[in-house]
mmCIF file of C-alpha atoms in Angstrom:
data_model
loop_
_atom_site.group_PDB
_atom_site.id
_atom_site.type_symbol
_atom_site.label_atom_id
_atom_site.label_comp_id
_atom_site.label_asym_id
_atom_site.label_seq_id
_atom_site.Cartn_x
_atom_site.Cartn_y
_atom_site.Cartn_z
ATOM 1 C CA MET A 154 0.136 0.065 0.008
ATOM 2 C CA SER A 155 1.454 3.487 -1.136
ATOM 3 C CA ARG A 156 2.501 5.539 1.841
ATOM 4 C CA THR A 157 1.477 8.894 -0.297
ATOM 5 C CA LEU A 158 -0.702 11.161 1.523
ATOM 6 C CA GLY A 159 -3.683 11.502 -1.084
ATOM 7 C CA LEU A 160 -3.044 8.244 -3.479
ATOM 8 C CA GLU A 161 -5.776 6.106 -3.283
ATOM 9 C CA PRO A 162 -5.702 2.706 -4.371
ATOM 10 C CA ARG A 163 -8.962 0.783 -5.341
ATOM 11 C CA ALA A 164 -8.796 -2.219 -6.534
ATOM 12 C CA PHE A 165 -11.918 -4.426 -7.814
ATOM 13 C CA PHE A 166 -12.626 -6.901 -10.353
ATOM 14 C CA LEU A 167 -13.794 -6.185 -14.387
ATOM 15 C CA PRO A 168 -16.010 -8.601 -15.921
ATOM 16 C CA GLY A 169 -13.841 -10.163 -19.058
ATOM 17 C CA PRO A 170 -13.955 -13.044 -21.148
ATOM 18 C CA GLN A 171 -12.348 -15.984 -18.490
ATOM 19 C CA GLY A 172 -14.136 -14.524 -15.923
ATOM 20 C CA ALA A 173 -12.756 -11.586 -13.306
ATOM 21 C CA ILE A 174 -9.923 -9.347 -14.748
ATOM 22 C CA PHE A 175 -8.439 -7.894 -10.762
ATOM 23 C CA THR A 176 -8.139 -4.262 -12.069
ATOM 24 C CA LEU A 177 -6.182 -2.436 -9.551
ATOM 25 C CA LEU A 178 -6.596 1.663 -9.808
ATOM 26 C CA LYS A 179 -4.152 4.404 -8.558
ATOM 27 C CA SER A 180 -5.170 8.109 -8.330
ATOM 28 C CA SER A 181 -4.679 11.282 -5.959
ATOM 29 C CA LEU A 182 -7.571 13.589 -5.511
ATOM 30 C CA THR A 183 -6.757 16.045 -7.378
ATOM 31 C CA GLN A 184 -8.905 17.045 -10.617
ATOM 32 C CA ALA A 185 -6.015 16.481 -13.217
ATOM 33 C CA ALA A 186 -5.514 12.723 -11.424
ATOM 34 C CA ASN A 187 -8.842 12.115 -12.910
ATOM 35 C CA LYS A 188 -8.246 13.574 -16.699
ATOM 36 C CA SER A 189 -5.324 11.494 -17.784
ATOM 37 C CA VAL A 190 -4.742 7.687 -16.946
ATOM 38 C CA VAL A 191 -2.477 5.296 -17.721
ATOM 39 C CA LEU A 192 -2.731 1.910 -18.955
ATOM 40 C CA VAL A 193 -0.014 -0.620 -17.645
ATOM 41 C CA VAL A 194 0.306 -3.561 -19.837
ATOM 42 C CA PRO A 195 2.338 -6.141 -18.390
ATOM 43 C CA PRO A 196 5.123 -8.178 -18.741
ATOM 44 C CA LEU A 197 5.042 -11.714 -18.483
ATOM 45 C CA ALA A 198 5.351 -14.389 -15.500
ATOM 46 C CA GLU A 199 7.715 -13.463 -13.344
ATOM 47 C CA GLU A 200 9.004 -10.800 -14.961
ATOM 48 C CA MET A 201 5.323 -8.673 -13.698
ATOM 49 C CA ASN A 202 6.244 -9.912 -10.334
ATOM 50 C CA LYS A 203 9.685 -8.315 -10.502
ATOM 51 C CA SER A 204 8.169 -4.709 -11.268
ATOM 52 C CA ARG A 205 5.376 -4.665 -9.269
ATOM 53 C CA HIS A 206 7.499 -2.037 -7.209
ATOM 54 C CA MET A 207 8.924 0.327 -9.745
ATOM 55 C CA PHE A 208 5.075 0.452 -11.214
ATOM 56 C CA SER A 209 4.233 1.924 -7.756
ATOM 57 C CA LEU A 210 6.492 3.908 -8.205
ATOM 58 C CA LEU A 211 5.218 5.344 -10.938
ATOM 59 C CA ALA A 212 1.691 5.440 -9.955
ATOM 60 C CA GLU A 213 3.449 7.831 -6.987
ATOM 61 C CA ARG A 214 5.337 10.080 -9.635
ATOM 62 C CA VAL A 215 2.776 10.734 -11.541
ATOM 63 C CA SER A 216 -0.263 10.816 -9.233
ATOM 64 C CA PRO A 217 -0.290 14.884 -9.216
ATOM 65 C CA PHE A 218 -1.104 14.163 -12.749
ATOM 66 C CA ALA A 219 -2.211 11.190 -14.344
ATOM 67 C CA THR A 220 -4.073 7.870 -12.894
ATOM 68 C CA THR A 221 -2.645 4.616 -13.252
ATOM 69 C CA VAL A 222 -3.807 1.341 -13.951
ATOM 70 C CA LEU A 223 -3.101 -1.831 -13.489
ATOM 71 C CA PHE A 224 -4.656 -5.305 -14.222
ATOM 72 C CA ASP A 225 -3.505 -8.976 -14.794
ATOM 73 C CA PRO A 226 -4.472 -10.727 -18.118
ATOM 74 C CA SER A 227 -6.362 -14.101 -17.266
ATOM 75 C CA GLY A 228 -4.729 -16.910 -15.300
ATOM 76 C CA THR A 229 -1.945 -14.307 -13.644
ATOM 77 C CA GLY A 230 -2.185 -12.983 -10.233
ATOM 78 C CA ASP A 231 -4.877 -11.918 -8.736
ATOM 79 C CA SER A 232 -7.674 -12.483 -12.150
ATOM 80 C CA GLN A 233 -9.691 -15.345 -12.887
ATOM 81 C CA GLY A 234 -8.653 -18.629 -15.116
ATOM 82 C CA ASP A 235 -5.427 -20.767 -15.386
ATOM 83 C CA PHE A 236 -2.219 -20.013 -16.580
ATOM 84 C CA ALA A 237 -2.451 -23.009 -18.784
ATOM 85 C CA ALA A 238 -5.643 -21.961 -20.226
ATOM 86 C CA ALA A 239 -4.556 -18.315 -20.846
ATOM 87 C CA THR A 240 -4.672 -17.689 -24.715
ATOM 88 C CA TRP A 241 -2.995 -14.692 -26.644
ATOM 89 C CA ALA A 242 -7.022 -13.597 -27.655
ATOM 90 C CA ILE A 243 -7.703 -13.907 -24.040
ATOM 91 C CA TRP A 244 -5.294 -11.558 -22.724
ATOM 92 C CA LEU A 245 -6.502 -9.383 -26.313
ATOM 93 C CA ASP A 246 -9.907 -9.543 -25.140
ATOM 94 C CA ASP A 247 -8.554 -8.237 -20.932
ATOM 95 C CA LEU A 248 -7.116 -5.710 -21.762
ATOM 96 C CA HIS A 249 -10.129 -4.721 -24.167
ATOM 97 C CA SER A 250 -12.625 -4.827 -21.270
ATOM 98 C CA VAL A 251 -10.423 -2.937 -19.152
ATOM 99 C CA ALA A 252 -9.493 -0.488 -22.121
ATOM 100 C CA ALA A 253 -13.014 -0.100 -22.648
ATOM 101 C CA TRP A 254 -14.300 0.560 -18.916
ATOM 102 C CA LEU A 255 -11.599 3.323 -18.804
ATOM 103 C CA LYS A 256 -13.180 5.298 -21.833
ATOM 104 C CA SER A 257 -16.665 4.482 -19.910
ATOM 105 C CA GLN A 258 -15.243 6.475 -17.149
ATOM 106 C CA GLY A 259 -14.458 9.663 -18.716
ATOM 107 C CA PHE A 260 -10.863 10.413 -19.225
ATOM 108 C CA GLN A 261 -9.926 12.343 -21.471
ATOM 109 C CA HIS A 262 -6.790 10.966 -21.862
ATOM 110 C CA ILE A 263 -5.729 7.881 -22.251
ATOM 111 C CA HIS A 264 -2.134 6.620 -22.811
ATOM 112 C CA LEU A 265 -1.041 2.692 -22.700
ATOM 113 C CA LEU A 266 1.973 1.382 -21.610
ATOM 114 C CA GLY A 267 3.814 -1.939 -22.202
ATOM 115 C CA LEU A 268 6.580 -3.405 -20.578
ATOM 116 C CA ARG A 269 8.521 -6.132 -22.459
ATOM 117 C CA LEU A 270 5.485 -8.892 -23.131
ATOM 118 C CA GLY A 271 2.910 -5.812 -22.716
ATOM 119 C CA ALA A 272 4.219 -3.811 -25.115
ATOM 120 C CA LEU A 273 3.440 -6.368 -27.922
ATOM 121 C CA LEU A 274 0.444 -6.838 -26.826
ATOM 122 C CA ALA A 275 -0.341 -3.418 -26.032
ATOM 123 C CA ALA A 276 0.487 -2.682 -29.860
ATOM 124 C CA ASP A 277 -1.836 -6.088 -31.633
ATOM 125 C CA TYR A 278 -4.187 -4.560 -29.752
ATOM 126 C CA LEU A 279 -4.291 -1.778 -30.805
ATOM 127 C CA LYS A 280 -3.123 -3.043 -34.518
ATOM 128 C CA ARG A 281 -6.682 -4.720 -34.150
ATOM 129 C CA ALA A 282 -8.542 -2.023 -32.922
ATOM 130 C CA SER A 283 -10.988 0.144 -35.283
ATOM 131 C CA ASP A 284 -9.937 3.368 -34.514
ATOM 132 C CA ALA A 285 -6.653 4.512 -31.867
ATOM 133 C CA ALA A 286 -8.024 7.868 -31.966
ATOM 134 C CA TRP A 287 -8.903 7.676 -28.230
ATOM 135 C CA LEU A 288 -5.560 7.233 -27.619
ATOM 136 C CA SER A 289 -3.011 9.665 -26.378
ATOM 137 C CA SER A 290 -0.435 7.943 -26.455
ATOM 138 C CA LEU A 291 1.176 4.466 -26.675
ATOM 139 C CA ILE A 292 4.625 4.087 -24.329
ATOM 140 C CA LEU A 293 6.940 1.289 -24.856
ATOM 141 C CA TRP A 294 9.136 0.289 -21.698
ATOM 142 C CA GLN A 295 12.057 -2.616 -22.722
ATOM 143 C CA PRO A 296 9.561 -3.251 -26.096
ATOM 144 C CA VAL A 297 10.074 -7.299 -26.752
ATOM 145 C CA LEU A 298 11.335 -7.355 -30.909
ATOM 146 C CA ARG A 299 10.106 -10.537 -31.222
ATOM 147 C CA GLY A 300 7.593 -13.035 -29.525
ATOM 148 C CA GLU A 301 10.346 -16.201 -30.529
ATOM 149 C CA ALA A 302 13.301 -14.593 -28.829
ATOM 150 C CA MET A 303 11.414 -13.808 -25.854
ATOM 151 C CA LEU A 304 9.973 -16.711 -25.844
ATOM 152 C CA ASN A 305 13.271 -19.004 -25.693
ATOM 153 C CA GLN A 306 14.565 -16.652 -22.614
ATOM 154 C CA PHE A 307 11.163 -18.353 -21.407
ATOM 155 C CA LEU A 308 12.559 -21.549 -21.810
ATOM 156 C CA ARG A 309 15.616 -21.108 -20.992
ATOM 157 C CA LEU A 310 15.023 -21.136 -17.731
ATOM 158 C CA ARG A 311 14.103 -24.864 -17.618
ATOM 159 C CA VAL A 312 17.027 -25.233 -19.771
ATOM 160 C CA ALA A 313 19.603 -23.729 -17.206
ATOM 161 C CA ALA A 314 17.614 -24.876 -14.162
ATOM 162 C CA ASN A 315 18.307 -28.329 -15.750
ATOM 163 C CA MET A 316 22.194 -27.305 -15.809
ATOM 164 C CA LEU A 317 22.135 -25.725 -11.963
ATOM 165 C CA GLY A 318 20.471 -28.866 -10.929
ATOM 166 C CA ASN A 319 22.591 -30.941 -12.097
ATOM 167 C CA THR A 320 20.414 -33.356 -14.012
ATOM 168 C CA THR A 321 21.346 -34.858 -17.054
ATOM 169 C CA GLN A 322 18.469 -33.767 -19.091
ATOM 170 C CA LYS A 323 19.340 -32.186 -22.147
ATOM 171 C CA GLU A 324 16.818 -30.203 -22.526
ATOM 172 C CA THR A 325 16.739 -27.508 -25.442
ATOM 173 C CA THR A 326 14.082 -24.752 -26.186
ATOM 174 C CA THR A 327 13.642 -26.547 -30.202
ATOM 175 C CA SER A 328 12.833 -30.039 -27.571
ATOM 176 C CA LEU A 329 10.339 -27.788 -24.846
ATOM 177 C CA ARG A 330 8.727 -26.525 -27.863
ATOM 178 C CA GLU A 331 8.267 -30.020 -29.429
ATOM 179 C CA LEU A 332 7.321 -30.902 -25.797
ATOM 180 C CA ALA A 333 4.309 -28.323 -25.690
ATOM 181 C CA ARG A 334 2.968 -29.207 -28.955
ATOM 182 C CA ILE A 335 2.912 -33.116 -28.262
ATOM 183 C CA VAL A 336 1.912 -33.811 -24.687
ATOM 184 C CA GLY A 337 -0.213 -29.897 -24.867
ATOM 185 C CA PHE A 338 1.663 -27.994 -22.616
ATOM 186 C CA VAL A 339 5.499 -27.515 -20.827
ATOM 187 C CA GLU A 340 6.019 -26.478 -17.190
ATOM 188 C CA ILE A 341 8.168 -23.418 -16.956
ATOM 189 C CA ALA A 342 9.406 -22.099 -13.846
ATOM 190 C CA GLY A 343 6.028 -23.157 -11.835
ATOM 191 C CA TYR A 344 3.689 -22.043 -14.886
ATOM 192 C CA ASP A 345 2.136 -24.121 -17.270
ATOM 193 C CA LEU A 346 2.744 -22.408 -20.825
ATOM 194 C CA SER A 347 0.056 -24.055 -23.549
ATOM 195 C CA SER A 348 1.241 -24.941 -27.076
ATOM 196 C CA ALA A 349 -1.082 -22.621 -28.146
ATOM 197 C CA MET A 350 0.615 -18.928 -26.248
ATOM 198 C CA ILE A 351 3.338 -20.761 -27.470
ATOM 199 C CA GLN A 352 2.802 -20.661 -31.326
ATOM 200 C CA SER A 353 0.862 -16.761 -30.528
ATOM 201 C CA LEU A 354 3.912 -15.659 -29.176
ATOM 202 C CA ASP A 355 6.278 -17.307 -31.501
ATOM 203 C CA ASP A 356 4.697 -15.318 -34.054
ATOM 204 C CA LEU A 357 4.861 -11.929 -32.623
ATOM 205 C CA ASN A 358 6.769 -9.010 -33.786
ATOM 206 C CA LEU A 359 6.435 -5.680 -33.228
ATOM 207 C CA ILE A 360 7.512 -4.290 -36.722
ATOM 208 C CA ASP A 361 4.292 -5.638 -37.833
ATOM 209 C CA LEU A 362 2.093 -4.702 -35.393
ATOM 210 C CA LEU A 363 3.003 -0.718 -35.315
ATOM 211 C CA PRO A 364 1.182 0.727 -37.952
ATOM 212 C CA PRO A 365 2.193 4.935 -38.530
ATOM 213 C CA ARG A 366 -0.939 6.002 -36.880
ATOM 214 C CA ILE A 367 -0.344 5.204 -33.485
ATOM 215 C CA SER A 368 1.239 8.630 -32.530
ATOM 216 C CA PRO A 369 3.015 9.831 -30.389
ATOM 217 C CA LEU A 370 5.043 6.797 -29.726
ATOM 218 C CA HIS A 371 7.903 6.547 -26.768
ATOM 219 C CA TRP A 372 10.450 4.217 -26.863
ATOM 220 C CA PHE A 373 11.972 4.248 -24.152
ATOM 221 C CA GLU A 374 15.337 1.574 -23.394
ATOM 222 C CA LEU A 375 17.214 0.606 -20.363
ATOM 223 C CA VAL A 376 21.162 0.730 -20.389
ATOM 224 C CA ALA A 377 23.670 0.079 -17.915
ATOM 225 C CA ALA A 378 25.311 2.892 -17.560
ATOM 226 C CA GLU A 379 25.532 6.457 -19.058
ATOM 227 C CA GLY A 380 26.499 6.515 -23.181
ATOM 228 C CA ARG A 381 26.191 3.019 -23.560
ATOM 229 C CA GLU A 382 23.973 2.641 -26.524
ATOM 230 C CA LEU A 383 20.492 1.048 -27.811
ATOM 231 C CA SER A 384 20.845 -2.293 -28.798
ATOM 232 C CA PRO A 385 21.591 -3.136 -32.271
ATOM 233 C CA ALA A 386 18.804 -5.089 -32.521
ATOM 234 C CA SER A 387 16.402 -2.335 -31.322
ATOM 235 C CA GLN A 388 17.959 -0.022 -33.046
ATOM 236 C CA LYS A 389 17.304 -1.716 -36.399
ATOM 237 C CA ALA A 390 13.689 -2.110 -35.410
ATOM 238 C CA ILE A 391 13.693 1.190 -34.993
ATOM 239 C CA THR A 392 15.272 2.408 -37.948
ATOM 240 C CA LEU A 393 12.944 -0.248 -40.080
ATOM 241 C CA LEU A 394 9.498 1.591 -38.323
ATOM 242 C CA GLN A 395 10.582 5.657 -38.866
ATOM 243 C CA GLU A 396 11.086 4.526 -42.958
ATOM 244 C CA ARG A 397 8.081 3.056 -42.624
ATOM 245 C CA GLY A 398 6.572 6.441 -41.761
ATOM 246 C CA VAL A 399 6.256 5.758 -37.724
ATOM 247 C CA ARG A 400 6.988 8.394 -35.276
ATOM 248 C CA ILE A 401 9.448 7.615 -32.689
ATOM 249 C CA ASN A 402 10.840 9.379 -29.415
ATOM 250 C CA VAL A 403 13.733 7.611 -28.418
ATOM 251 C CA THR A 404 15.194 7.663 -24.957
ATOM 252 C CA THR A 405 17.538 6.031 -23.369
ATOM 253 C CA VAL A 406 17.899 5.806 -19.572
ATOM 254 C CA THR A 407 20.261 4.145 -17.585
ATOM 255 C CA GLY A 408 19.157 1.560 -14.862
ATOM 256 C CA GLU A 409 19.306 -2.204 -14.238
ATOM 257 C CA SER A 410 16.531 -3.994 -16.225
ATOM 258 C CA PHE A 411 13.936 -4.272 -13.368
ATOM 259 C CA TRP A 412 11.634 -7.025 -14.610
ATOM 260 C CA ALA A 413 14.878 -9.539 -14.099
ATOM 261 C CA THR A 414 16.991 -8.701 -12.055
ATOM 262 C CA GLN A 415 17.286 -10.917 -8.166
ATOM 263 C CA GLU A 416 17.252 -7.592 -5.188
ATOM 264 C CA ILE A 417 14.327 -5.288 -6.611
ATOM 265 C CA THR A 418 15.034 -2.714 -8.137
ATOM 266 C CA TYR A 419 13.885 0.399 -10.159
ATOM 267 C CA SER A 420 14.998 2.864 -12.803
ATOM 268 C CA LYS A 421 14.296 6.678 -11.478
ATOM 269 C CA ASP A 422 15.703 7.806 -14.888
ATOM 270 C CA LEU A 423 13.032 6.217 -16.634
ATOM 271 C CA LEU A 424 9.930 7.437 -14.088
ATOM 272 C CA GLU A 425 11.164 10.718 -14.370
ATOM 273 C CA GLN A 426 11.363 10.863 -18.597
ATOM 274 C CA THR A 427 8.501 8.882 -18.232
ATOM 275 C CA ALA A 428 6.713 11.126 -15.857
ATOM 276 C CA ARG A 429 7.857 14.072 -18.309
ATOM 277 C CA VAL A 430 6.060 12.646 -21.005
ATOM 278 C CA LEU A 431 2.588 11.757 -19.330
ATOM 279 C CA GLN A 432 2.692 15.402 -18.231
ATOM 280 C CA ASP A 433 3.257 17.248 -21.295
ATOM 281 C CA ALA A 434 0.536 15.231 -22.835
ATOM 282 C CA MET B 285 44.427 -15.346 -29.368
ATOM 283 C CA SER B 286 47.035 -12.037 -27.637
ATOM 284 C CA ASP B 287 46.925 -11.515 -23.972
ATOM 285 C CA ILE B 288 46.154 -7.695 -24.754
ATOM 286 C CA LEU B 289 42.139 -8.994 -25.945
ATOM 287 C CA GLN B 290 42.327 -11.858 -23.159
ATOM 288 C CA VAL B 291 42.446 -9.193 -20.446
ATOM 289 C CA THR B 292 39.900 -6.922 -22.328
ATOM 290 C CA ILE B 293 37.501 -9.941 -22.908
ATOM 291 C CA LEU B 294 38.348 -10.684 -19.116
ATOM 292 C CA GLN B 295 37.092 -7.618 -17.694
ATOM 293 C CA GLU B 296 34.059 -7.298 -20.300
ATOM 294 C CA THR B 297 32.595 -10.706 -18.797
ATOM 295 C CA ARG B 298 33.561 -9.263 -15.146
ATOM 296 C CA GLN B 299 31.643 -6.262 -16.012
ATOM 297 C CA LEU B 300 28.300 -8.530 -17.493
ATOM 298 C CA LEU B 301 28.237 -10.174 -14.017
ATOM 299 C CA ALA B 302 28.290 -7.336 -12.516
ATOM 300 C CA ASP B 303 25.928 -5.575 -14.186
ATOM 301 C CA VAL B 304 23.207 -8.797 -14.374
ATOM 302 C CA LEU B 305 24.061 -10.197 -10.807
ATOM 303 C CA GLN B 306 24.439 -6.663 -9.157
ATOM 304 C CA LEU B 307 27.327 -7.564 -7.511
ATOM 305 C CA GLY B 308 29.112 -3.757 -7.236
ATOM 306 C CA ASP B 309 32.893 -3.751 -6.980
ATOM 307 C CA VAL B 310 33.513 -7.161 -5.054
ATOM 308 C CA VAL B 311 34.063 -8.015 -9.221
ATOM 309 C CA GLN B 312 37.341 -6.624 -9.863
ATOM 310 C CA SER B 313 38.173 -9.405 -7.126
ATOM 311 C CA PHE B 314 37.975 -11.824 -9.213
ATOM 312 C CA ASP B 315 40.282 -13.943 -11.539
ATOM 313 C CA GLU B 316 40.192 -16.488 -14.100
ATOM 314 C CA SER B 317 39.643 -19.329 -11.109
ATOM 315 C CA THR B 318 37.308 -17.984 -9.373
ATOM 316 C CA PRO B 319 34.245 -20.331 -9.462
ATOM 317 C CA LEU B 320 30.461 -18.791 -10.562
ATOM 318 C CA LEU B 321 28.496 -22.415 -10.762
ATOM 319 C CA GLY B 322 27.975 -23.773 -7.189
ATOM 320 C CA SER B 323 29.378 -21.106 -5.833
ATOM 321 C CA LEU B 324 27.636 -17.422 -6.372
ATOM 322 C CA ALA B 325 24.397 -17.436 -4.540
ATOM 323 C CA GLU B 326 23.365 -15.364 -7.031
ATOM 324 C CA LEU B 327 23.908 -17.234 -10.528
ATOM 325 C CA ASP B 328 20.591 -18.661 -10.275
ATOM 326 C CA SER B 329 17.882 -19.864 -13.187
ATOM 327 C CA MET B 330 16.986 -15.554 -14.053
ATOM 328 C CA ALA B 331 20.505 -14.797 -13.768
ATOM 329 C CA VAL B 332 22.118 -17.558 -15.824
ATOM 330 C CA VAL B 333 19.587 -17.004 -19.001
ATOM 331 C CA THR B 334 20.370 -12.949 -17.838
ATOM 332 C CA VAL B 335 24.011 -13.370 -18.283
ATOM 333 C CA VAL B 336 23.374 -15.486 -21.908
ATOM 334 C CA THR B 337 20.851 -13.104 -23.288
ATOM 335 C CA SER B 338 23.036 -10.246 -22.321
ATOM 336 C CA ILE B 339 25.782 -12.046 -24.484
ATOM 337 C CA GLU B 340 23.791 -12.452 -27.242
ATOM 338 C CA GLU B 341 22.555 -8.463 -27.286
ATOM 339 C CA LEU B 342 26.480 -7.085 -26.675
ATOM 340 C CA TYR B 343 28.479 -9.329 -28.583
ATOM 341 C CA GLY B 344 25.087 -9.859 -31.812
ATOM 342 C CA VAL B 345 25.875 -13.240 -31.365
ATOM 343 C CA THR B 346 23.287 -16.957 -30.923
ATOM 344 C CA VAL B 347 24.243 -19.000 -27.862
ATOM 345 C CA GLU B 348 22.933 -22.909 -28.368
ATOM 346 C CA ASP B 349 20.935 -24.010 -25.940
ATOM 347 C CA ASP B 350 23.534 -27.006 -25.600
ATOM 348 C CA GLU B 351 26.631 -23.911 -24.810
ATOM 349 C CA ILE B 352 24.566 -23.331 -22.066
ATOM 350 C CA SER B 353 26.396 -26.052 -19.556
ATOM 351 C CA ALA B 354 28.437 -26.180 -16.343
ATOM 352 C CA ASP B 355 31.995 -26.327 -18.328
ATOM 353 C CA THR B 356 30.948 -23.005 -19.562
ATOM 354 C CA PHE B 357 29.645 -21.714 -16.178
ATOM 355 C CA GLU B 358 32.344 -23.056 -14.392
ATOM 356 C CA THR B 359 34.680 -20.183 -13.457
ATOM 357 C CA LEU B 360 34.920 -16.876 -15.075
ATOM 358 C CA GLY B 361 37.974 -17.791 -17.011
ATOM 359 C CA THR B 362 35.870 -20.510 -18.806
ATOM 360 C CA LEU B 363 32.785 -18.025 -19.393
ATOM 361 C CA ALA B 364 35.670 -15.411 -20.302
ATOM 362 C CA ALA B 365 36.750 -17.927 -22.857
ATOM 363 C CA PHE B 366 33.231 -18.727 -24.129
ATOM 364 C CA VAL B 367 32.455 -15.061 -25.018
ATOM 365 C CA ALA B 368 35.514 -15.225 -26.383
ATOM 366 C CA SER B 369 35.023 -18.308 -29.366
ATOM 367 C CA LYS B 370 31.597 -16.523 -29.441
ATOM 368 C CA LYS B 371 33.243 -13.049 -30.544
ATOM 369 C CA ARG B 372 35.840 -15.256 -33.179
#
């Protein structure tokens, strides 16, 4: 719970296709906060657990001028449903349910903020939406460029666990995908990842999901220290998108990969830069 | 491989570990024989994956699943040698 005076967290359930979607709304009592809202689209599994502190800090930081909304996609967090039964389509519907509800609440400015896989979910949602005129801005924090690459990282948790556990099991990201295909799911770090979800994730490409009409688009990427550059892959993706007419505001910020670090960390730089974007909107 | 290149890669690998594992200055005391796997409490599954991903992103290479092995992560020296082999 926040210790900041005037920050009113409200937790409730919104009806979604798989059942109840746990939604957390953090708002201060100022007028300005009632006009602007940033809807956070979360990263996958453990990454979200490690990111909660950062989002809590974001809510506090922007509270004078914006409300922050978090939700748990079906099968995750406090929402209904099993993770094994979750599909990308369901998660898109969940996001739609929350966004639709926010629109009905009379917010003048609605921003989407996607972290890691959440960036792909937000982008895919916007691509399928018949219109995105209601969107004030799309903010991407360390966007995953290719679902397949991110999935490999996730599957590797099991490969790494085998190594650390000294087992002779020689599993690979390929064999784990095959296992999921045969059995219907594969267990990774306590999460039952369905074959359907794997197929959906493997097909996701951020470059294909960001149309030029999405504007403004703010791309934030963390680097370990000042002076370090964007990863070559991100640079390439951004160039490609800009050539297609997508206007991207790119900012590198210093900080650790808070969604992955063992010790819970946060990036003050990212908070400040994001707050600036939301305040100026 | 030249000595200077070896030292550079060792230092780069030290820095990578420091960044990923949030180790701070203690990494400067690590040398080639410093054991990693089984000795560094910070080296859990997530950390291993993050180290591998960082190597891939920093050097623009692909790490094969069978390279995520006890041999690779045995010591700072073996990890640095692995990084060097990928850079080539």
